[in-house]
XYZ file of C-alpha atoms in Angstrom:
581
model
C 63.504 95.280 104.203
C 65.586 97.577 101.325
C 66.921 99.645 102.839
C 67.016 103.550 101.435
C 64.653 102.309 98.740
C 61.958 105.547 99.968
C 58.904 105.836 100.798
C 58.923 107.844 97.126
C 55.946 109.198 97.169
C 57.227 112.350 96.037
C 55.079 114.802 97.637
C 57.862 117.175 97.832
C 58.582 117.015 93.798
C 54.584 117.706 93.477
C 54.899 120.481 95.882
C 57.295 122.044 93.682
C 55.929 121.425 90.309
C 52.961 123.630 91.894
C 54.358 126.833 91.948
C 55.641 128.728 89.329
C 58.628 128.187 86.307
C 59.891 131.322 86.450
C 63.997 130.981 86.027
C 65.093 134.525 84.932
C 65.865 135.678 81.273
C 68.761 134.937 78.598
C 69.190 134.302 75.329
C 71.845 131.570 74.432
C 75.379 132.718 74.102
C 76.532 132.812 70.330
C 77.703 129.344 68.481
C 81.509 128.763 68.424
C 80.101 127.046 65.174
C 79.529 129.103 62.094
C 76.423 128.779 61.363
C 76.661 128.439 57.176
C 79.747 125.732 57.640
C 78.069 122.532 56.478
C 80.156 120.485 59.028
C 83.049 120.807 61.111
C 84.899 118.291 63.279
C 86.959 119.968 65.992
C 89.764 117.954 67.976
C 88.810 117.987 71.982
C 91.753 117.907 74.131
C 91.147 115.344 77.426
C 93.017 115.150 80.390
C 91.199 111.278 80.835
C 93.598 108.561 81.886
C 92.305 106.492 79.208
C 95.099 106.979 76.312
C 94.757 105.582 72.996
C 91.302 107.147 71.920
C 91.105 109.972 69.637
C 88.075 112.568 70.619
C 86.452 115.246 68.077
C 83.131 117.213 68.759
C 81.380 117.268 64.965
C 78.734 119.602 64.111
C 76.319 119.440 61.108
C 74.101 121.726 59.739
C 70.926 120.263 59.436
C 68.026 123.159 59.785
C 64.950 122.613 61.661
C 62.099 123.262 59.058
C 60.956 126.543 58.664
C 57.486 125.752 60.214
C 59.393 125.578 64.008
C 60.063 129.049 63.938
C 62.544 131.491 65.313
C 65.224 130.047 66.837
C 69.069 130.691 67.064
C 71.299 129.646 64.329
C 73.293 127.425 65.973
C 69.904 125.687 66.847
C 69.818 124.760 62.919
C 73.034 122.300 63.589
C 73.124 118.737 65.198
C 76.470 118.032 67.049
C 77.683 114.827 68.497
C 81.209 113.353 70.201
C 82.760 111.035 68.178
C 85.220 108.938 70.274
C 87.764 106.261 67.988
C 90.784 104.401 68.221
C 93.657 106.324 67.587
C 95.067 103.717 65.593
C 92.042 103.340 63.876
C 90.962 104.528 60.127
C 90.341 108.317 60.040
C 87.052 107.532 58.064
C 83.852 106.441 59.576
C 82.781 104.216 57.332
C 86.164 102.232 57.751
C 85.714 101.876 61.467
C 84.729 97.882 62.146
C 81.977 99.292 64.250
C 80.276 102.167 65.028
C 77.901 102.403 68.456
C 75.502 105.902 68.016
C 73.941 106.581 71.537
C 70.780 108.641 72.473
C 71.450 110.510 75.974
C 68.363 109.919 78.838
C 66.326 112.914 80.428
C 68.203 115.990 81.287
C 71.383 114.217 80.119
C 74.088 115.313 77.299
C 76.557 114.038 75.357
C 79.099 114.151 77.831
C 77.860 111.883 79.671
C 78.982 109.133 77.830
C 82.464 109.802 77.985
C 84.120 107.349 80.241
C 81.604 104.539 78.530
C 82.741 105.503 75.262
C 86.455 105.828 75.743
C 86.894 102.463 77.659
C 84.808 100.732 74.949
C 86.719 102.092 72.180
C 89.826 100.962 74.223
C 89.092 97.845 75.188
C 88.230 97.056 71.133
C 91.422 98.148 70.156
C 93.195 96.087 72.698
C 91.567 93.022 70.557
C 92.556 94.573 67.482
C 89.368 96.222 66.027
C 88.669 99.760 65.926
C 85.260 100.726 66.883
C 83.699 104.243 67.321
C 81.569 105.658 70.007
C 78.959 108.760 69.191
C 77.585 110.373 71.829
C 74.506 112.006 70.220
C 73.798 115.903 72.071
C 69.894 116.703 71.187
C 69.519 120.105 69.115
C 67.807 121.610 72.621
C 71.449 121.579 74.279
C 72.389 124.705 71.432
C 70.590 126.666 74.199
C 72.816 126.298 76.712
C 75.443 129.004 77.542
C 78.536 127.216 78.516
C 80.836 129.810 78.687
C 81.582 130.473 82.420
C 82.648 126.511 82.784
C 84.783 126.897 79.511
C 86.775 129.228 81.514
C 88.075 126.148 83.419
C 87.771 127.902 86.490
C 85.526 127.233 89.383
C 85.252 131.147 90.530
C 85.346 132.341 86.877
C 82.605 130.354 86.233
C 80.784 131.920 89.359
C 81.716 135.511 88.531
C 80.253 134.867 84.862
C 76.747 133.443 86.157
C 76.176 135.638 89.025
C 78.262 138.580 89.623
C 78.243 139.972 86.283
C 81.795 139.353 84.763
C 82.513 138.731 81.364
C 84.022 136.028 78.996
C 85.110 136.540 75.919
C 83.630 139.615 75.859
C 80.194 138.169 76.166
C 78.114 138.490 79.430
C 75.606 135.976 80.574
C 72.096 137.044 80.538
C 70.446 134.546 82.721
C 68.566 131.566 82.513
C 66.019 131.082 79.472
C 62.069 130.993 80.630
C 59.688 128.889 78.549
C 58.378 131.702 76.520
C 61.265 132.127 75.157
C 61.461 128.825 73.660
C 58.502 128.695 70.982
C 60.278 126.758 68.742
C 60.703 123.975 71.693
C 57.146 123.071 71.024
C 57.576 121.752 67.937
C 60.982 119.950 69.108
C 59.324 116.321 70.334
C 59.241 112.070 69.175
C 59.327 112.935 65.664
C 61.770 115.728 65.290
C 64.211 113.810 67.528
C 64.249 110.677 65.704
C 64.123 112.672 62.544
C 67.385 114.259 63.429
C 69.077 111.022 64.392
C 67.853 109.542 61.016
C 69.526 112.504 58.857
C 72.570 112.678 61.030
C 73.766 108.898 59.916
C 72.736 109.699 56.415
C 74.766 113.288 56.400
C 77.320 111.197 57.995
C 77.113 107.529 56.554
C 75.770 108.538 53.352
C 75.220 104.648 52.047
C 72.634 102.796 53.726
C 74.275 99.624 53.242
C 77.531 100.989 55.575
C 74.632 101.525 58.112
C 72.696 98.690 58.253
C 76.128 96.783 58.419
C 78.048 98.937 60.855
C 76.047 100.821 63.241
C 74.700 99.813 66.622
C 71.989 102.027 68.006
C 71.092 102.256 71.555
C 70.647 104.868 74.710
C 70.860 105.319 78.045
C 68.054 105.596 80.187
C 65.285 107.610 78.306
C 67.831 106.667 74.887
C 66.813 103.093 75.201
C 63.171 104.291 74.415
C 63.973 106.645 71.657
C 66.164 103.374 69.832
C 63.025 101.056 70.576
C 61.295 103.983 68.553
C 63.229 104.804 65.835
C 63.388 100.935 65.253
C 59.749 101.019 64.591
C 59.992 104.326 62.845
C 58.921 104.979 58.982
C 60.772 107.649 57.743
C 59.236 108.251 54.322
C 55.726 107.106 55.324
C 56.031 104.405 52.827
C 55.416 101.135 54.884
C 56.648 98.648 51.602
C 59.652 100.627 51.098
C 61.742 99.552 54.287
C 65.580 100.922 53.830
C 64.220 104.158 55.249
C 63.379 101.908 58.146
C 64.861 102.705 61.767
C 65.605 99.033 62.043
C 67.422 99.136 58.640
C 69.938 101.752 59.810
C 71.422 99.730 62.858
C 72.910 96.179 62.925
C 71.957 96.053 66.571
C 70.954 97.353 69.640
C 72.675 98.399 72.905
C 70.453 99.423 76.235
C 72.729 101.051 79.491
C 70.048 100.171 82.156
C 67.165 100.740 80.391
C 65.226 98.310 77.479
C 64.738 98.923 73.931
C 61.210 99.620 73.764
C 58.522 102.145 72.798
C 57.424 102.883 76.954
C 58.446 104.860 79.508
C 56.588 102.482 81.908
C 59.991 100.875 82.980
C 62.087 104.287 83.660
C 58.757 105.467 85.725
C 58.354 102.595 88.045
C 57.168 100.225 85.968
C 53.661 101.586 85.258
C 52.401 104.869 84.032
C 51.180 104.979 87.499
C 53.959 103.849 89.551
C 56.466 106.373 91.174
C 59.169 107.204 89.169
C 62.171 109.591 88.165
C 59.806 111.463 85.926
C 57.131 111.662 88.456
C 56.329 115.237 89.235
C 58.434 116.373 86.052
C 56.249 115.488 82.947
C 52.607 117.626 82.762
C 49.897 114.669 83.404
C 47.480 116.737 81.598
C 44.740 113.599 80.828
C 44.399 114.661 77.608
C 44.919 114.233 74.167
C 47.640 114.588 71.657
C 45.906 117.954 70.121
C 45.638 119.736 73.208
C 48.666 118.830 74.234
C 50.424 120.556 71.325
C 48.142 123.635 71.501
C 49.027 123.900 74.925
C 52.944 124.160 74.523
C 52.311 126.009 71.469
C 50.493 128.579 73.313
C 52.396 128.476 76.320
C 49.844 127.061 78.971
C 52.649 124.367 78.998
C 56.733 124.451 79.968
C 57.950 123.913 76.676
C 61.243 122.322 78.384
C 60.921 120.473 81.612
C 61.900 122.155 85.039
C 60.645 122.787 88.428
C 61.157 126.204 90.279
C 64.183 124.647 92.431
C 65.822 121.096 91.953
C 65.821 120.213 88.917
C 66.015 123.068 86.396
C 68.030 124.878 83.808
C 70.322 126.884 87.246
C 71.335 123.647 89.322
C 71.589 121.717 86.231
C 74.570 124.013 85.358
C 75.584 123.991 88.914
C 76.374 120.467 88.258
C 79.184 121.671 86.398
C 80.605 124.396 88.355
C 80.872 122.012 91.148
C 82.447 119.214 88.742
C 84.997 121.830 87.678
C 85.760 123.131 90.930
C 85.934 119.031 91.787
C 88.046 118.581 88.816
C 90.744 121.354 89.050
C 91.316 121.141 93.385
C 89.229 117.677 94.854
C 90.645 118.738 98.343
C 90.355 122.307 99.063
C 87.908 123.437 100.904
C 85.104 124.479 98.729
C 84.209 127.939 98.165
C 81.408 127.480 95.459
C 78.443 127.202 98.115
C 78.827 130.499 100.106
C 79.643 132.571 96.965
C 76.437 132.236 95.534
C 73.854 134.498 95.796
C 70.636 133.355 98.067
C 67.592 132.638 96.394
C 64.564 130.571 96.082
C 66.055 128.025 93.713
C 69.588 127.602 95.355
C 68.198 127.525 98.863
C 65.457 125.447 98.419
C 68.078 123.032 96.240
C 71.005 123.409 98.923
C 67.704 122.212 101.842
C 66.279 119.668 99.526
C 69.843 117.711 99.261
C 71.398 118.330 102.597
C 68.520 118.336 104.919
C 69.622 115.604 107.827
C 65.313 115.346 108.679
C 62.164 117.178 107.742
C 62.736 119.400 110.799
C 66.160 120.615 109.254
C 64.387 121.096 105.802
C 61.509 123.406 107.577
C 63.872 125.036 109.716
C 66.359 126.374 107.081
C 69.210 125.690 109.487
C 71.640 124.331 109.567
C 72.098 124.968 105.666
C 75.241 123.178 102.976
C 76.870 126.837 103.493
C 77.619 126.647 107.430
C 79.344 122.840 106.796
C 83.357 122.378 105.589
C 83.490 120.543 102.901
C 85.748 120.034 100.052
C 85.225 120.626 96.769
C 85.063 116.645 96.154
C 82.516 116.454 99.254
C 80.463 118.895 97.614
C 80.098 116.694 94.338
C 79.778 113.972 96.014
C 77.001 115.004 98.217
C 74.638 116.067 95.097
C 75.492 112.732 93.358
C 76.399 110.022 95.185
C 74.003 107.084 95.786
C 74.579 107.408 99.329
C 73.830 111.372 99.537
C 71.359 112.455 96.330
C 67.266 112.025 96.624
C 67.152 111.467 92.836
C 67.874 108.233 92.070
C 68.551 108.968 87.747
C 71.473 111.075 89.014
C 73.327 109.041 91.572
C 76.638 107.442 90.465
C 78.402 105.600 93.214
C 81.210 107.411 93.877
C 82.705 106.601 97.497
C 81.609 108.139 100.494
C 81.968 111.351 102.881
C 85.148 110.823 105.160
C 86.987 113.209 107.700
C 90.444 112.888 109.091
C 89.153 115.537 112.058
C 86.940 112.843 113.193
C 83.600 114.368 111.661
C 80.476 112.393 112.490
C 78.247 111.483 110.005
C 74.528 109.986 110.545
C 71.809 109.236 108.826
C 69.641 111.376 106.203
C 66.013 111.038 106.502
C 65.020 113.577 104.247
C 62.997 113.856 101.688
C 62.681 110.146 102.151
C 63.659 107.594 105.285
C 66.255 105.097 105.544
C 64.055 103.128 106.705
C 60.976 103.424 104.163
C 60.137 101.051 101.427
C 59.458 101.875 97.944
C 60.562 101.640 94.275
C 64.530 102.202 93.544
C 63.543 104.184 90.598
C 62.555 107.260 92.567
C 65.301 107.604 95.471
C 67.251 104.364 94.715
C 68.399 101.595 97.077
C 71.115 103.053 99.177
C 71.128 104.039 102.755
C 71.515 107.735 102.585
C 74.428 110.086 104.505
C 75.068 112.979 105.742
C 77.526 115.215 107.885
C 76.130 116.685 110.842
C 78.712 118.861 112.265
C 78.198 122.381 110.962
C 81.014 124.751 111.369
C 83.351 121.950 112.436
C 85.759 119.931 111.036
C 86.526 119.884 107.310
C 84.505 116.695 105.378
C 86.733 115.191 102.458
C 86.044 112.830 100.393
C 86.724 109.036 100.266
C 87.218 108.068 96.425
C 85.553 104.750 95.108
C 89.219 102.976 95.048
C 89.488 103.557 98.969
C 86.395 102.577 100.560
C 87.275 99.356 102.359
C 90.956 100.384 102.981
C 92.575 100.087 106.236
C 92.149 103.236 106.876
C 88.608 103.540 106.064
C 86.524 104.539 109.355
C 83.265 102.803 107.817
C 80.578 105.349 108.932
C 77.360 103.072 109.983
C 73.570 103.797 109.950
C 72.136 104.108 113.187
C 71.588 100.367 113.446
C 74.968 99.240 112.749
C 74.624 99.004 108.839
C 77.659 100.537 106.522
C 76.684 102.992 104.755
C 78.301 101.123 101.988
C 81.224 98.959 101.073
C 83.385 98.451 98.424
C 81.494 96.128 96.194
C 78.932 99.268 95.891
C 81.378 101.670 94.488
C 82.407 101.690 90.922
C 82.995 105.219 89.668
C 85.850 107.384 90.158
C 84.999 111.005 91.519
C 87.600 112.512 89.804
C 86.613 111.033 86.058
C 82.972 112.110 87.224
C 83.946 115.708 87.392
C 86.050 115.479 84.284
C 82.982 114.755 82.471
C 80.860 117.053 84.279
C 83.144 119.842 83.110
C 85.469 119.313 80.484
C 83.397 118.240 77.553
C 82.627 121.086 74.629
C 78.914 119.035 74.673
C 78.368 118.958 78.841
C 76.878 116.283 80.666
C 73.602 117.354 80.896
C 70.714 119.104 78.866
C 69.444 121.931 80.354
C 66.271 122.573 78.609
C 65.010 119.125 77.792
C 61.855 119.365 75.827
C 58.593 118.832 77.232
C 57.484 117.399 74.094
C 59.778 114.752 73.468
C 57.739 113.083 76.813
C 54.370 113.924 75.838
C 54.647 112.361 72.415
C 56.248 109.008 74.015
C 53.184 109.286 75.979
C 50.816 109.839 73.272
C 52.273 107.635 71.089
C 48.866 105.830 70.419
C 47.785 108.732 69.506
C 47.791 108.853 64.847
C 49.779 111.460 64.940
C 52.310 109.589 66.357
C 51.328 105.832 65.113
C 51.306 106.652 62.142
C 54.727 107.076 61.768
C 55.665 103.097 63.769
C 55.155 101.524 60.995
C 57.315 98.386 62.023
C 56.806 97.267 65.416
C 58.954 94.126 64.230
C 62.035 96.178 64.417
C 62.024 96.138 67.887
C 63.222 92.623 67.267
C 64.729 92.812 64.064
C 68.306 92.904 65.079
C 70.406 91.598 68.128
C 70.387 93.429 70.928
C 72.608 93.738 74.215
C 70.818 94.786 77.620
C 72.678 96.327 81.156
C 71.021 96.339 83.982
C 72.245 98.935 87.136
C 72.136 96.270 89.777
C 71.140 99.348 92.308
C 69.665 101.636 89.829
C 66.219 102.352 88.761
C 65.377 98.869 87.403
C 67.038 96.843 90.410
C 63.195 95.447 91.797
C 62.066 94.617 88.101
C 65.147 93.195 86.158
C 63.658 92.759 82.587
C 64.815 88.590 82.854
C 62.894 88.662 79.512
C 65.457 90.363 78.056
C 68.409 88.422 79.319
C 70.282 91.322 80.582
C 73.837 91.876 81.976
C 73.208 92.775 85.694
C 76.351 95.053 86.953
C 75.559 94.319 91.039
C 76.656 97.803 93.121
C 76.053 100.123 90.076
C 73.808 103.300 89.933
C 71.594 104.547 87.330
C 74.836 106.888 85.924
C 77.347 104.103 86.488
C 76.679 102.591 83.245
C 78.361 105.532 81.678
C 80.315 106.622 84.218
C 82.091 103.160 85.896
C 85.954 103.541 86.114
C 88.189 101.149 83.936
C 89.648 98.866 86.474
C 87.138 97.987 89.357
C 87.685 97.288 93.128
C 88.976 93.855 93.376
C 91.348 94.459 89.804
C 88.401 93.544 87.671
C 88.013 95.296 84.401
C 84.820 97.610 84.216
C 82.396 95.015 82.701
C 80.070 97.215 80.028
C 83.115 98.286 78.105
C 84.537 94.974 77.621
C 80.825 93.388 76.772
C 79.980 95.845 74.374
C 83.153 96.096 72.446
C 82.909 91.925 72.475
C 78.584 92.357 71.144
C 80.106 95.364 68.525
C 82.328 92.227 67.100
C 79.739 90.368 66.588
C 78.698 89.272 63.065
């Protein structure tokens, strides 16, 4: 039986999706970018472990077309991280290699950051020089990052909820859908649009492209290559250097496939459980009423619920990660100083529920437990602690040198219930269950499996884990979370960047895949999470790398030496695929 793999039939993700998106109101904070500078390419200072790779954060003007509508101005610019050698030529085009990666659902360019810095590495440790761009989608120029830019856990508190400034600016809340308009004409085409003029703003000669660049994704990214493979972009079908195909060499997937579905991130089917499940409108109906409907509003123009997964505890991500990031061991503070509402509650009882009783109950809650400020982290997005299996990482495990017990969570799925990884994954799941007790640290991924590790077991004698399941390093995983100028996740992903992939048969949509041979046109590398959301269907058709103990996240976010001494496996496999002819 697989154990933690969920009964996933996410009754409790419908339940939400029923009531109503309201978040608050905001409008973004203003761009650090000016907004008539054609492009700019800013150094990023890292305090990574990984030396030798040179970061920048580029932005490039490149408008939206009038037609979308009001918007702000820094929502006329695309932005991505560009990662190279610091040995390496200061020019693009002179790099040997250069990898261009499309972020999944509700995920940013800083995501990619420990994938891209130990692939860039381990190239220039065989003497090439590579470069990693981590694409951000124009949608993330809504986000106001200012309170995490303060690099301060209780700054970034006081900013958000108590009213305190930054910079002189003050945070207005959380954006609502209807004030978003232009989001509805932000989907398929306008993404892979602005991927396609990004390489030729910044790789001007097709030729450079077709011989240099690698295009792949993560997660949702690996559908959005398979796309933009097949893609036409000047509607001529016999003219074929406008071609998605002809602007990679190859293709890279990070446990995903390149293809033009969704059926494999959403169990498999478009009627299987899945990570999108509950998320995406299944409105059962056509392409045109679709659009009319976000156009009008009857739709969320950007994909949310009214607690778990929206625009607030996406950013909560990071004020946890920073608070992670700047003191792992203190005791946290960030749960009991925000304020109580329907969103954090219901959040707080939805990942730190022990049972259903617990979750009904509203006692105890994540506020009346010790934890540190690494616990805290880990418990939102560890494999063996988070309900949502596209943002578990495998990051160690809860430990407590007062002798703090820790039992199994059976909530909002069973240990012991069967199901698809995709929606709650494959891991037994933890939690603490001594409220107002003892303080709960953190054990990182390097220690589980030490001598001093207490091994916590599931009520029938099972580990919780071992060491061969943890490959990320907390402590890089809050880095990422908090120190990137483009964050880890994307806060108002647009609704109709789904819809289209689902409509895609659709002729306003077809019309445009003109070359369904692209999908096969160049070489392509797959990796497969060994534990992640493709673990009970491993696409053997397309010979893929399997990476056994690693999460749907770990493919980005895997530390550079592994337990047992091994080197972290994507890195060194990519960089090896990039030198390939």
């Amino acid at each position: 039986m697989k154990r933690g793999a969920a009964h996933r039939k996410w009754s409790w993700i419908r339940a939400l999706a029923a009531g109503s998106l309201a978040f608050g109101a905001l409008t973004a904070a203003p761009s650090a970018d000016g907004a008539t500078n054609t492009r700019t390419e800013t150094p990023v200072t890292s305090t990574s472990p990984v030396t030798g790779v040179t970061e920048t954060k580029v932005s490039v003007r490149i408008p939206l077309p009038a037609s979308a509508g009001r918007r702000p101005a820094a929502c006329d610019r695309l932005s991505y991280l560009r990662y190279r050698s610091s040995s390496g030529p200061a020019a693009s085009a002179g790099a040997d290699r250069i990898l261009v990666a499309q972020p999944g659902v509700l995920e940013g360019a800083g995501a990619f950051d420990s994938v891209a810095r130990n692939t860039v590495r381990a190239a220039a440790e065989q003497g090439r020089h590579i470069e990693f761009w981590a694409l951000d989608r124009r949608s993330n120029c809504l986000e106001d990052n200012a309170g995490i830019t303060t690099g301060d856990a209780g700054a970034a508190v006081d900013y958000y909820y108590n009213g305190k400034r930054v910079a002189g600016h003050a945070f207005e809340g959380f954006l609502t859908s209807d004030q978003v308009g232009w989001l509805a004409e932000v989907g398929l085409e306008q993404t892979l649009r602005d991927q396609y003029d990004l390489l030729a703003a910044e790789l001007p000669d097709q030729r450079v492209r077709k011989q240099k660049v690698l295009c792949g994704g993560h997660s949702l990214g690996g559908v959005l290559t398979g796309t933009f493979a097949t893609w036409d972009f000047d509607g001529d079908r016999t003219t074929t250097a406008d071609a998605g195909y002809n602007q990679c060499a190859g293709y890279f997937a990070l446990d995903t496939t390149i293809s033009t579905s969704l059926d494999d991130l959403n169990g498999g089917s478009s009627d299987a459980e899945g990570p999108l499940d509950g998320l995406v409108p299944d409105t059962g109906i056509g392409y045109a009423a679709v659009q009319a409907g976000l156009r009008t509003g009857v739709l969320p123009r950007f994909l949310a619920l009214p607690a778990v997964i929206n625009p607030e505890t996406m950013n909560l991500l990071a004020v946890n990660g920073l608070a992670a990031r700047n003191a792992p061991d203190a005791e946290s503070t960030v749960p009991r100083s925000l304020p109580s509402t329907f969103n954090i509650d219901t959040t707080a009882q939805t990942m730190f529920s022990e049972n259903t009783e617990v979750f009904l109950a509203g006692k105890p809650t994540l506020r009346d437990f010790r934890l540190t400020n690494a616990a805290v982290l880990g418990t939102f997005m560890d494999d063996n602690s988070a309900p949502l299996a596209f943002i578990q990482a495998s990051v160690g495990f809860y430990d407590s040198a007062d002798g703090g017990g820790i039992t199994d969570k059976n909530f909002p799925v069973a240990n012991d219930a069967e199901g698809s990884p995709a929606a709650s994954g494959t891991e037994l799941k933890a939690i603490p269950d001594e409220p107002a007790g003892p303080l709960y640290t953190w054990r990182n991924y390097d220690r589980v499996g030490a001598s001093d590790d207490p091994v916590y077991r599931s009520a029938d004698g099972t580990p919780f884990t071992t060491a061969a399941k943890e490959v990320t390093d907390i402590g890089e995983l809050a880095r990422s979370l908090s120190e990137q100028p483009l964050d880890f996740t994307e806060d108002y992903f647009p609704t109709k960047l789904v819809t289209d992939i689902q409509l895609s048969s659709d002729p306003q949509i077809s019309r445009h895949m003109l070359h369904p041979d692209g999908l096969t046109a160049n070489p392509t590398i797959t990796f497969v999470a060994g534990d992640g959301i493709l673990a009970d269907r491993i696409p053997a058709d397309k010979n893929p790398v399997v990476l056994p103990g690693y999460q749907h996240l770990d493919v980005l976010t895997a530390a550079p030496t592994q337990n047992g001494g091994g080197r972290e496996q994507i890195s060194v496999l990519l960089s090896d695929f990039a030198a390939t002819p």
